[in-house]
Amino acid sequence: MIALGGGVVGDMTGFAAATWLRGIQVIQVPTTLLAMVDASIGGKTGINHSKGKNLIGAFHQPKLVLIDPKTLETLPSREFKAGMAEIIKYGVISDLNLFELLESQTNIADLSTIEENLLQRIIERSARSKAEIVIKDEKESGVRAFLNYGHTFGHVIENLCGYGKWLHGEAVAMGMVAVGQLA
């Protein structure tokens, strides 16, 4: 199966691939920034339920993830910013150099203000951060929990407000702020 689209498409296709004939191969071709650095990597597939986000799912690693930053040119600004929240998360949890690189930029909220080479570096570093954590803990029984930074509160926000009111990255950004204040 080939998942061409954002995180929801990737999750649904990955879940279908995991369950069809007890698992067939899936290729992820993410077209949103959030899917490029998060949803397409790690094999965690899920479907939302009224009781919570991604409660129905499976771990099913993709055979291949193909990322083309050019697809972001058609992405709405709000979706791009939501993806940047996940990128900032990687800087906070595992890549100080990425965090410092992001801090040194004057505007990372708009695709048109980011040079192509910089965007590629940011995506590569973020994808690598996620992959390195997943390699250490594929099934989320230890260090992979760090990837949930901002997500605990973020998932609550998404659930209580109704899925779709806030984009996933927006809810994660609010969750990171909440966790920071709580700490």
Backbone as a chain_set.jsonl record, in Angstrom:
{"seq": "MIALGGGVVGDMTGFAAATWLRGIQVIQVPTTLLAMVDASIGGKTGINHSKGKNLIGAFHQPKLVLIDPKTLETLPSREFKAGMAEIIKYGVISDLNLFELLESQTNIADLSTIEENLLQRIIERSARSKAEIVIKDEKESGVRAFLNYGHTFGHVIENLCGYGKWLHGEAVAMGMVAVGQLA", "coords": {"N": [[0.856, -1.168, 0.0], [0.393, 2.302, -0.553], [0.786, 5.305, 1.082], [-0.196, 8.395, 0.457], [-0.169, 11.516, 1.46], [-1.224, 13.446, 4.305], [-0.84, 13.11, 7.914], [-3.174, 11.736, 8.859], [-3.99, 10.243, 6.634], [-1.678, 8.686, 6.343], [-1.697, 7.293, 8.794], [-4.14, 5.852, 8.62], [-3.698, 4.311, 6.294], [-1.382, 2.916, 7.036], [-2.422, 1.468, 9.205], [-4.351, -0.09, 7.889], [-2.625, -1.569, 6.236], [-1.223, -2.95, 8.193], [-3.153, -4.662, 9.189], [-4.287, -6.037, 7.04], [-4.189, -9.202, 5.713], [-2.673, -9.927, 7.911], [-0.588, -8.172, 7.841], [0.921, -6.286, 5.426], [3.285, -4.735, 3.171], [3.975, -1.218, 3.494], [4.351, 1.976, 2.072], [5.281, 5.176, 2.924], [4.435, 8.385, 1.873], [4.676, 11.312, 2.749], [2.908, 14.436, 2.739], [2.594, 16.665, 4.233], [4.177, 18.895, 6.544], [4.159, 18.066, 9.224], [3.579, 15.331, 8.946], [5.852, 14.57, 7.57], [7.939, 14.762, 9.435], [7.07, 13.388, 11.611], [4.488, 11.711, 11.74], [4.808, 9.85, 9.612], [6.98, 8.359, 10.265], [8.212, 5.733, 12.189], [6.21, 3.837, 12.489], [3.917, 3.756, 14.073], [0.637, 3.384, 13.988], [-2.702, 4.604, 13.887], [-6.156, 5.056, 14.786], [-8.507, 7.494, 15.553], [-10.725, 7.606, 18.361], [-13.78, 8.147, 20.071], [-13.199, 8.079, 22.754], [-10.55, 8.716, 22.907], [-7.436, 9.757, 21.353], [-6.0, 7.926, 18.7], [-6.54, 5.366, 19.786], [-7.148, 2.943, 18.675], [-5.14, 0.822, 16.947], [-1.898, -0.09, 15.545], [1.525, -1.229, 15.603], [3.466, -0.843, 12.883], [5.958, -0.907, 10.784], [6.959, 1.242, 8.118], [8.014, 0.257, 4.832], [9.424, 2.064, 3.374], [10.04, 5.563, 3.462], [9.271, 8.354, 1.71], [10.254, 11.582, 1.238], [9.485, 14.72, 0.044], [10.216, 17.934, 0.106], [9.181, 19.87, -1.617], [6.474, 19.44, -1.891], [5.369, 20.864, 0.126], [4.857, 23.4, -0.714], [2.246, 23.803, -1.461], [0.918, 23.69, 0.863], [-1.309, 24.861, 3.357], [-0.713, 27.777, 5.371], [-1.313, 27.558, 8.12], [-1.19, 24.775, 8.532], [1.514, 24.353, 8.0], [2.72, 25.744, 10.14], [1.775, 24.164, 12.233], [3.21, 21.825, 11.79], [5.754, 22.787, 12.326], [5.689, 22.952, 15.083], [6.054, 20.297, 15.928], [8.658, 19.958, 15.012], [10.047, 21.779, 16.611], [9.644, 20.467, 19.006], [11.381, 18.232, 18.703], [13.812, 19.549, 18.823], [13.773, 20.352, 21.48], [13.569, 17.926, 22.958], [15.648, 16.237, 22.063], [17.68, 17.276, 20.367], [19.795, 19.588, 20.627], [21.332, 21.189, 18.901], [19.613, 21.476, 16.7], [17.564, 22.898, 17.955], [18.918, 25.279, 18.612], [19.542, 26.135, 16.031], [16.971, 26.646, 15.029], [16.23, 28.708, 16.79], [17.972, 30.707, 15.943], [16.928, 31.698, 13.647], [15.044, 34.238, 11.939], [12.346, 34.049, 11.225], [10.414, 31.338, 11.372], [7.901, 30.592, 10.913], [6.715, 30.735, 8.479], [6.715, 29.29, 5.359], [7.731, 30.593, 3.101], [9.762, 32.182, 4.04], [11.878, 30.619, 4.673], [14.897, 29.301, 3.67], [15.518, 26.94, 1.048], [17.586, 25.0, 1.447], [17.926, 25.182, 4.217], [15.392, 24.387, 5.126], [15.394, 21.736, 4.25], [17.498, 20.723, 5.846], [16.376, 21.055, 8.409], [14.135, 19.356, 8.263], [15.425, 16.887, 7.774], [17.02, 16.603, 10.13], [15.023, 16.496, 12.093], [13.524, 14.244, 11.303], [15.532, 12.322, 11.563], [15.996, 12.486, 14.335], [13.566, 11.484, 15.347], [13.608, 8.888, 14.209], [15.916, 7.78, 15.409], [15.149, 7.586, 18.078], [12.96, 5.838, 17.863], [14.234, 3.544, 16.9], [15.576, 2.74, 19.185], [13.447, 2.077, 20.81], [10.99, 0.625, 19.731], [8.302, -0.126, 20.299], [7.269, 1.625, 22.173], [7.924, 1.362, 24.98], [9.659, 2.54, 26.65], [12.141, 4.804, 26.208], [10.926, 5.967, 23.988], [8.741, 7.293, 24.884], [9.49, 9.899, 25.289], [8.886, 11.165, 22.931], [6.323, 11.876, 23.253], [6.21, 14.35, 24.374], [4.438, 17.168, 25.142], [2.231, 16.019, 24.014], [0.442, 14.682, 25.725], [-1.184, 16.598, 27.09], [-1.907, 17.85, 24.717], [-3.413, 15.913, 23.29], [-5.608, 15.742, 24.969], [-6.668, 18.301, 24.658], [-7.36, 18.193, 21.923], [-9.305, 16.153, 22.014], [-11.274, 17.087, 23.885], [-12.08, 19.473, 22.7], [-13.067, 18.617, 20.36], [-12.15, 16.741, 17.619], [-10.399, 18.275, 15.049], [-10.973, 20.957, 15.544], [-8.631, 22.111, 16.587], [-5.529, 21.834, 14.999], [-3.325, 19.003, 15.013], [-0.578, 19.628, 15.537], [-0.876, 22.224, 16.554], [-2.259, 21.708, 18.933], [-0.324, 20.156, 20.218], [1.681, 22.086, 20.515], [0.41, 23.81, 22.345], [0.245, 21.968, 24.416], [2.976, 21.599, 24.991], [3.607, 24.094, 26.034], [1.96, 24.056, 28.295], [3.085, 21.91, 29.735], [5.614, 22.968, 30.186], [4.963, 25.139, 31.85], [3.854, 23.754, 33.982], [6.096, 22.347, 34.86]], "CA": [[0.0, 0.0, 0.0], [1.116, 3.562, -0.568], [0.08, 6.382, 1.763], [0.167, 9.685, -0.111], [-0.968, 12.532, 2.127], [-0.825, 13.867, 5.632], [-0.783, 12.131, 8.99], [-4.373, 10.896, 8.94], [-3.892, 9.291, 5.522], [-0.605, 7.759, 6.689], [-2.147, 6.419, 9.884], [-5.176, 4.927, 8.13], [-3.083, 3.372, 5.359], [-0.518, 2.057, 7.835], [-3.27, 0.547, 9.972], [-4.908, -1.051, 6.931], [-1.527, -2.463, 5.836], [-0.887, -3.8, 9.347], [-4.2, -5.646, 9.456], [-4.609, -6.825, 5.857], [-3.389, -10.431, 5.647], [-1.793, -9.846, 9.083], [0.523, -7.274, 7.585], [1.57, -6.161, 4.13], [4.196, -3.594, 3.166], [3.426, 0.116, 3.274], [5.285, 3.05, 1.768], [4.742, 6.464, 3.341], [4.825, 9.538, 1.066], [4.002, 12.405, 3.46], [2.785, 15.698, 2.007], [2.534, 17.774, 5.193], [5.397, 18.978, 7.351], [3.981, 17.227, 10.408], [3.708, 13.93, 8.549], [7.24, 14.321, 7.156], [8.867, 14.652, 10.566], [6.498, 12.661, 12.738], [3.503, 10.65, 11.526], [5.227, 8.824, 8.653], [8.173, 7.685, 10.776], [8.074, 5.049, 13.471], [5.312, 2.702, 12.406], [2.788, 3.811, 15.001], [-0.562, 3.727, 13.222], [-3.841, 4.67, 14.788], [-7.426, 5.66, 14.403], [-9.093, 8.17, 16.706], [-11.97, 7.081, 18.933], [-14.382, 9.178, 20.924], [-12.565, 7.986, 24.073], [-9.183, 9.223, 22.868], [-6.714, 9.787, 20.08], [-5.213, 6.759, 18.3], [-6.731, 4.223, 20.686], [-7.206, 1.741, 17.86], [-3.975, 0.92, 16.077], [-0.882, -1.138, 15.52], [2.878, -0.83, 15.228], [3.74, -1.456, 11.58], [6.971, -0.047, 10.18], [6.919, 1.364, 6.662], [9.165, -0.252, 4.074], [10.123, 3.221, 2.849], [9.413, 6.874, 3.627], [9.758, 9.273, 0.683], [9.934, 12.957, 1.627], [9.807, 15.755, -0.934], [9.804, 19.222, 0.667], [8.468, 20.684, -2.615], [5.025, 19.293, -1.704], [4.929, 21.825, 1.141], [4.515, 24.67, -1.356], [0.787, 23.912, -1.545], [0.383, 23.506, 2.219], [-1.78, 26.09, 4.012], [0.193, 28.322, 6.388], [-1.66, 27.002, 9.437], [-0.657, 23.408, 8.564], [2.966, 24.455, 8.09], [3.035, 26.112, 11.521], [1.505, 22.993, 13.078], [4.358, 20.947, 11.622], [6.912, 23.384, 13.007], [5.598, 22.626, 16.508], [6.707, 18.998, 16.118], [10.086, 20.166, 14.803], [10.534, 22.41, 17.846], [9.662, 19.392, 20.003], [12.618, 17.457, 18.562], [14.893, 20.381, 19.345], [13.687, 20.369, 22.947], [13.748, 16.614, 23.601], [16.796, 15.398, 21.692], [18.647, 17.828, 19.429], [20.104, 20.969, 21.002], [21.784, 21.919, 17.719], [18.406, 21.83, 15.952], [16.886, 23.955, 18.707], [19.69, 26.509, 18.427], [19.364, 26.53, 14.635], [15.645, 27.25, 14.933], [16.257, 29.984, 17.516], [18.779, 31.701, 15.233], [16.183, 32.176, 12.476], [14.164, 35.376, 12.235], [10.947, 33.681, 11.063], [10.238, 29.953, 10.936], [6.463, 30.331, 10.865], [6.225, 30.878, 7.112], [7.563, 28.553, 4.427], [8.381, 31.486, 2.144], [10.903, 32.851, 4.666], [12.898, 29.611, 4.991], [15.654, 28.867, 2.495], [15.317, 25.533, 0.713], [18.604, 24.178, 2.118], [17.624, 25.176, 5.65], [14.21, 23.55, 5.313], [15.82, 20.346, 4.108], [18.265, 20.366, 7.06], [15.441, 20.964, 9.536], [13.355, 18.128, 8.088], [16.331, 15.741, 7.965], [17.391, 16.483, 11.558], [13.83, 16.084, 12.839], [13.236, 12.852, 10.946], [16.592, 11.513, 12.175], [15.738, 12.443, 15.785], [12.48, 10.543, 15.605], [14.047, 7.533, 13.857], [16.872, 7.293, 16.409], [14.396, 7.207, 19.277], [12.156, 4.662, 17.527], [15.149, 2.396, 16.813], [15.868, 2.316, 20.561], [12.234, 1.665, 21.519], [9.977, 0.573, 18.676], [6.923, -0.332, 20.767], [6.923, 2.631, 23.177], [7.969, 0.823, 26.336], [10.714, 3.231, 27.382], [12.599, 6.115, 25.77], [10.025, 6.524, 22.976], [7.787, 8.159, 25.575], [9.92, 11.294, 25.129], [8.21, 11.711, 21.755], [5.0, 12.345, 23.667], [6.328, 15.685, 24.962], [3.377, 18.05, 24.673], [1.115, 15.268, 23.459], [-0.556, 14.291, 26.734], [-2.144, 17.701, 27.135], [-2.374, 18.097, 23.361], [-4.483, 14.969, 22.958], [-6.777, 16.144, 25.755], [-7.219, 19.484, 23.983], [-8.016, 17.729, 20.697], [-10.479, 15.362, 22.354], [-12.304, 17.896, 24.528], [-12.565, 20.515, 21.781], [-13.561, 17.964, 19.151], [-11.088, 16.612, 16.621], [-10.561, 19.183, 13.922], [-10.959, 22.358, 15.976], [-7.208, 22.447, 16.617], [-4.66, 20.898, 14.302], [-2.527, 18.227, 15.96], [0.604, 20.398, 15.92], [-1.298, 23.337, 17.407], [-2.559, 21.148, 20.25], [0.963, 19.768, 20.806], [2.34, 23.337, 20.949], [-0.239, 24.211, 23.609], [0.66, 20.987, 25.407], [4.356, 21.886, 25.399], [3.541, 25.278, 26.907], [1.365, 23.616, 29.553], [4.08, 21.092, 30.447], [6.649, 23.909, 30.655], [4.438, 25.88, 33.002], [3.719, 22.8, 35.084], [7.447, 22.043, 35.364]], "C": [[0.901, 1.23, 0.0], [0.238, 4.622, 0.076], [0.601, 7.703, 1.228], [-0.73, 10.731, 0.521], [-0.388, 12.877, 3.486], [-0.9, 12.733, 6.64], [-1.98, 11.218, 9.083], [-4.34, 9.837, 7.846], [-2.824, 8.241, 5.833], [-1.007, 6.786, 7.776], [-3.169, 5.393, 9.391], [-4.582, 3.879, 7.192], [-2.169, 2.405, 6.099], [-1.3, 1.036, 8.634], [-3.874, -0.517, 9.052], [-3.836, -2.055, 6.498], [-1.162, -3.428, 6.959], [-1.902, -4.914, 9.539], [-4.543, -6.518, 8.26], [-3.645, -8.003, 5.762], [-2.332, -10.473, 6.751], [-0.511, -9.074, 8.795], [1.103, -7.358, 6.191], [2.429, -4.903, 4.167], [3.446, -2.291, 2.893], [4.581, 1.075, 2.996], [4.599, 4.357, 2.142], [5.317, 7.559, 2.439], [4.109, 10.747, 1.674], [4.023, 13.703, 2.661], [2.582, 16.899, 2.928], [3.815, 17.755, 6.009], [5.297, 18.072, 8.569], [4.139, 15.747, 10.06], [5.151, 13.602, 8.171], [8.157, 14.055, 8.337], [8.329, 13.794, 11.701], [5.65, 11.462, 12.313], [3.985, 9.529, 10.609], [6.371, 7.956, 9.169], [7.832, 6.966, 12.085], [7.069, 3.93, 13.506], [4.138, 2.688, 13.359], [1.569, 4.294, 14.217], [-1.747, 3.756, 14.161], [-5.038, 5.365, 14.195], [-8.016, 6.276, 15.665], [-10.414, 7.522, 17.087], [-12.523, 8.167, 19.836], [-13.779, 9.182, 22.325], [-11.139, 8.504, 24.085], [-8.542, 9.077, 21.502], [-5.908, 8.503, 19.889], [-5.36, 5.556, 19.228], [-6.799, 2.895, 19.944], [-6.016, 1.815, 16.908], [-3.037, -0.254, 16.189], [0.478, -0.487, 15.291], [3.201, -1.586, 13.941], [4.681, -0.537, 10.815], [6.804, 0.044, 8.663], [8.168, 0.759, 6.033], [10.042, 0.913, 3.641], [9.326, 4.474, 3.181], [10.07, 7.801, 2.608], [9.297, 10.685, 1.018], [10.4, 13.914, 0.539], [9.308, 17.094, -0.393], [9.056, 20.119, -0.316], [6.946, 20.574, -2.44], [4.485, 20.297, -0.688], [4.499, 23.159, 0.53], [3.012, 24.873, -1.48], [0.111, 23.821, -0.173], [-0.112, 24.837, 2.791], [-0.833, 26.494, 5.148], [-0.065, 27.711, 7.767], [-1.105, 25.586, 9.586], [0.864, 23.418, 8.682], [3.384, 24.775, 9.521], [2.81, 24.942, 12.47], [2.654, 21.993, 12.979], [5.596, 21.473, 12.323], [6.87, 23.102, 14.506], [6.278, 21.285, 16.798], [8.219, 19.121, 15.937], [10.713, 20.789, 16.047], [10.622, 21.366, 18.957], [10.947, 18.592, 19.917], [13.812, 18.25, 19.064], [14.938, 20.363, 20.863], [14.062, 19.008, 23.54], [15.047, 15.908, 23.242], [17.869, 16.054, 20.829], [18.876, 19.313, 19.715], [20.561, 21.791, 19.804], [20.604, 22.338, 16.844], [17.683, 22.982, 16.641], [17.598, 25.292, 18.513], [19.576, 27.026, 16.998], [18.011, 27.22, 14.447], [15.605, 28.613, 15.616], [16.99, 31.074, 16.754], [18.053, 32.285, 14.015], [15.247, 33.32, 12.871], [12.692, 35.011, 12.117], [10.858, 32.259, 10.534], [8.761, 29.602, 10.803], [5.898, 30.354, 9.45], [7.204, 30.201, 6.166], [8.34, 29.488, 3.513], [9.601, 32.197, 2.724], [12.05, 31.893, 4.996], [13.577, 29.178, 3.698], [15.489, 27.359, 2.299], [16.313, 24.62, 1.422], [18.346, 24.085, 3.614], [16.425, 24.279, 5.93], [14.591, 22.08, 5.226], [16.605, 19.889, 5.334], [17.347, 20.157, 8.253], [14.636, 19.662, 9.454], [14.225, 16.904, 8.344], [16.673, 15.538, 9.435], [16.205, 15.979, 12.381], [13.504, 14.623, 12.57], [14.268, 11.92, 11.579], [16.368, 11.393, 13.684], [14.654, 11.43, 16.108], [12.938, 9.113, 15.341], [14.999, 6.962, 14.899], [16.173, 6.858, 17.689], [13.598, 5.933, 19.018], [13.032, 3.411, 17.444], [15.452, 1.851, 18.207], [14.659, 1.69, 21.242], [11.053, 1.656, 20.545], [8.548, 0.568, 19.206], [6.512, 0.573, 21.932], [6.858, 2.058, 24.597], [9.039, 1.51, 27.184], [10.966, 4.622, 26.832], [11.685, 6.757, 24.721], [8.98, 7.444, 23.607], [8.189, 9.627, 25.485], [9.242, 11.961, 23.935], [6.829, 12.254, 22.091], [5.038, 13.72, 24.334], [5.293, 16.616, 24.321], [2.123, 17.326, 24.217], [0.05, 14.904, 24.487], [-1.616, 15.371, 26.855], [-2.727, 17.974, 25.757], [-3.521, 17.187, 22.962], [-5.753, 15.291, 23.738], [-7.465, 17.336, 25.099], [-7.971, 19.059, 22.726], [-9.326, 17.014, 21.006], [-11.601, 16.238, 22.918], [-12.9, 18.95, 23.608], [-13.201, 19.92, 20.536], [-12.444, 17.932, 18.125], [-11.389, 17.521, 15.444], [-10.597, 20.64, 14.303], [-9.524, 22.879, 15.984], [-6.468, 21.401, 15.805], [-3.782, 20.199, 15.336], [-1.312, 19.018, 16.447], [0.273, 21.59, 16.803], [-1.577, 22.847, 18.823], [-1.275, 20.723, 20.96], [1.707, 21.011, 21.292], [1.73, 23.828, 22.253], [0.15, 23.262, 24.722], [2.075, 21.207, 25.896], [4.409, 23.094, 26.327], [3.0, 24.86, 28.273], [2.373, 22.817, 30.387], [5.186, 21.993, 30.99], [6.195, 24.685, 31.864], [4.296, 24.976, 34.212], [5.076, 22.481, 35.705], [7.979, 23.205, 36.177]], "O": [[2.028, 1.192, 0.494], [-0.91, 4.819, -0.325], [1.734, 8.086, 1.522], [-1.907, 10.838, 0.175], [0.784, 12.627, 3.768], [-1.007, 11.561, 6.28], [-1.822, 10.029, 9.36], [-4.629, 8.667, 8.1], [-3.037, 7.049, 5.613], [-0.699, 5.596, 7.699], [-3.071, 4.208, 9.711], [-4.92, 2.698, 7.282], [-2.178, 1.206, 5.821], [-0.899, -0.124, 8.734], [-3.905, -1.699, 9.396], [-4.107, -3.252, 6.405], [-0.831, -4.587, 6.707], [-1.549, -5.999, 10.002], [-5.042, -7.63, 8.436], [-2.429, -7.818, 5.735], [-1.233, -10.99, 6.549], [0.52, -9.299, 9.429], [1.701, -8.365, 5.813], [2.314, -4.097, 5.09], [2.444, -2.257, 2.178], [5.644, 0.989, 3.611], [3.469, 4.613, 1.726], [6.532, 7.653, 2.262], [3.06, 11.161, 1.18], [5.008, 14.031, 2.0], [2.417, 18.023, 2.456], [4.459, 16.715, 6.146], [6.259, 17.382, 8.906], [4.769, 14.999, 10.806], [5.623, 12.493, 8.418], [9.054, 13.216, 8.252], [9.053, 13.502, 12.653], [6.058, 10.317, 12.51], [3.61, 8.373, 10.805], [6.69, 6.93, 8.57], [7.225, 7.554, 12.979], [7.06, 3.141, 14.451], [3.427, 1.686, 13.44], [1.483, 5.461, 13.834], [-1.787, 3.003, 15.134], [-4.944, 6.143, 13.245], [-8.022, 5.647, 16.723], [-11.123, 6.968, 16.246], [-11.773, 9.021, 20.31], [-13.845, 10.199, 23.016], [-10.569, 8.713, 25.156], [-9.04, 8.372, 20.625], [-5.22, 8.05, 20.803], [-4.403, 4.809, 19.43], [-6.538, 1.841, 20.524], [-5.898, 2.771, 16.141], [-3.331, -1.264, 16.829], [0.567, 0.656, 14.844], [3.208, -2.817, 13.918], [4.261, 0.482, 10.267], [6.539, -0.961, 8.003], [9.241, 0.754, 6.635], [11.262, 0.773, 3.548], [8.095, 4.457, 3.182], [11.283, 8.008, 2.642], [8.098, 10.956, 1.077], [11.571, 13.914, 0.16], [8.107, 17.363, -0.427], [8.362, 21.042, 0.11], [6.212, 21.497, -2.793], [3.282, 20.552, -0.645], [3.844, 23.96, 1.197], [2.552, 26.009, -1.592], [-1.114, 23.871, -0.069], [0.599, 25.839, 2.715], [-0.23, 25.641, 5.799], [0.876, 27.386, 8.49], [-0.601, 25.232, 10.652], [1.439, 22.586, 9.384], [4.299, 24.149, 10.057], [3.579, 24.753, 13.412], [3.029, 21.379, 13.978], [6.395, 20.7, 12.852], [7.922, 23.02, 15.141], [6.992, 21.15, 17.792], [8.98, 18.455, 16.639], [11.786, 20.372, 16.483], [11.56, 21.378, 19.754], [11.555, 18.297, 20.946], [14.726, 17.685, 19.665], [16.015, 20.358, 21.46], [14.799, 18.949, 24.525], [15.52, 15.069, 24.009], [18.897, 15.425, 20.578], [18.233, 20.178, 19.121], [20.216, 22.967, 19.697], [20.601, 23.443, 16.303], [17.244, 23.928, 15.988], [16.955, 26.316, 18.279], [19.52, 28.236, 16.783], [17.922, 28.254, 13.785], [15.02, 29.561, 15.091], [16.665, 32.252, 16.902], [18.519, 33.258, 13.422], [14.729, 33.36, 13.988], [11.86, 35.586, 12.819], [11.19, 32.002, 9.377], [8.413, 28.438, 10.604], [4.729, 30.026, 9.243], [8.396, 30.51, 6.177], [9.492, 29.207, 3.181], [10.396, 32.761, 1.971], [13.074, 32.31, 5.535], [12.919, 28.744, 2.752], [15.339, 26.607, 3.261], [15.927, 23.574, 1.944], [18.527, 23.024, 4.213], [16.448, 23.494, 6.878], [14.153, 21.273, 6.045], [16.396, 18.775, 5.815], [17.513, 19.206, 9.017], [14.477, 18.958, 10.451], [13.813, 15.985, 9.051], [16.621, 14.412, 9.931], [16.369, 15.135, 13.262], [13.24, 13.856, 13.497], [13.917, 10.849, 12.075], [16.533, 10.311, 14.248], [14.798, 10.619, 17.023], [12.687, 8.222, 16.153], [14.902, 5.783, 15.241], [16.564, 5.871, 18.311], [13.565, 5.043, 19.867], [12.614, 2.335, 17.872], [15.571, 0.639, 18.389], [14.811, 0.868, 22.146], [10.227, 2.569, 20.543], [7.672, 1.199, 18.615], [5.513, 0.307, 22.601], [5.874, 2.242, 25.314], [9.292, 1.099, 28.316], [10.128, 5.514, 26.964], [11.678, 7.98, 24.585], [8.4, 8.284, 22.92], [7.337, 10.51, 25.591], [9.045, 13.176, 23.927], [6.238, 12.999, 21.31], [4.01, 14.204, 24.808], [5.287, 16.816, 23.106], [1.071, 17.943, 24.05], [-1.131, 14.828, 24.148], [-2.809, 15.094, 26.736], [-3.909, 18.293, 25.636], [-4.495, 17.64, 22.361], [-6.857, 15.127, 23.218], [-8.691, 17.376, 24.996], [-9.091, 19.511, 22.489], [-10.337, 17.241, 20.34], [-12.747, 16.14, 22.479], [-14.08, 19.284, 23.717], [-13.808, 20.64, 19.742], [-11.859, 18.965, 17.798], [-12.5, 17.528, 14.914], [-10.283, 21.496, 13.475], [-9.24, 23.953, 15.454], [-6.755, 20.209, 15.916], [-3.528, 20.743, 16.41], [-1.051, 19.07, 17.649], [1.044, 21.936, 17.698], [-1.182, 23.488, 19.797], [-1.149, 20.906, 22.17], [2.301, 20.99, 22.37], [2.453, 24.218, 23.169], [0.365, 23.692, 25.855], [2.359, 21.026, 27.08], [5.17, 23.108, 27.294], [3.535, 25.275, 29.301], [2.495, 23.025, 31.594], [5.645, 21.809, 32.118], [6.962, 24.871, 32.809], [4.585, 25.383, 35.337], [5.196, 22.358, 36.925], [9.098, 23.142, 36.685]]}, "num_chains": 1, "name": "protein.A"}
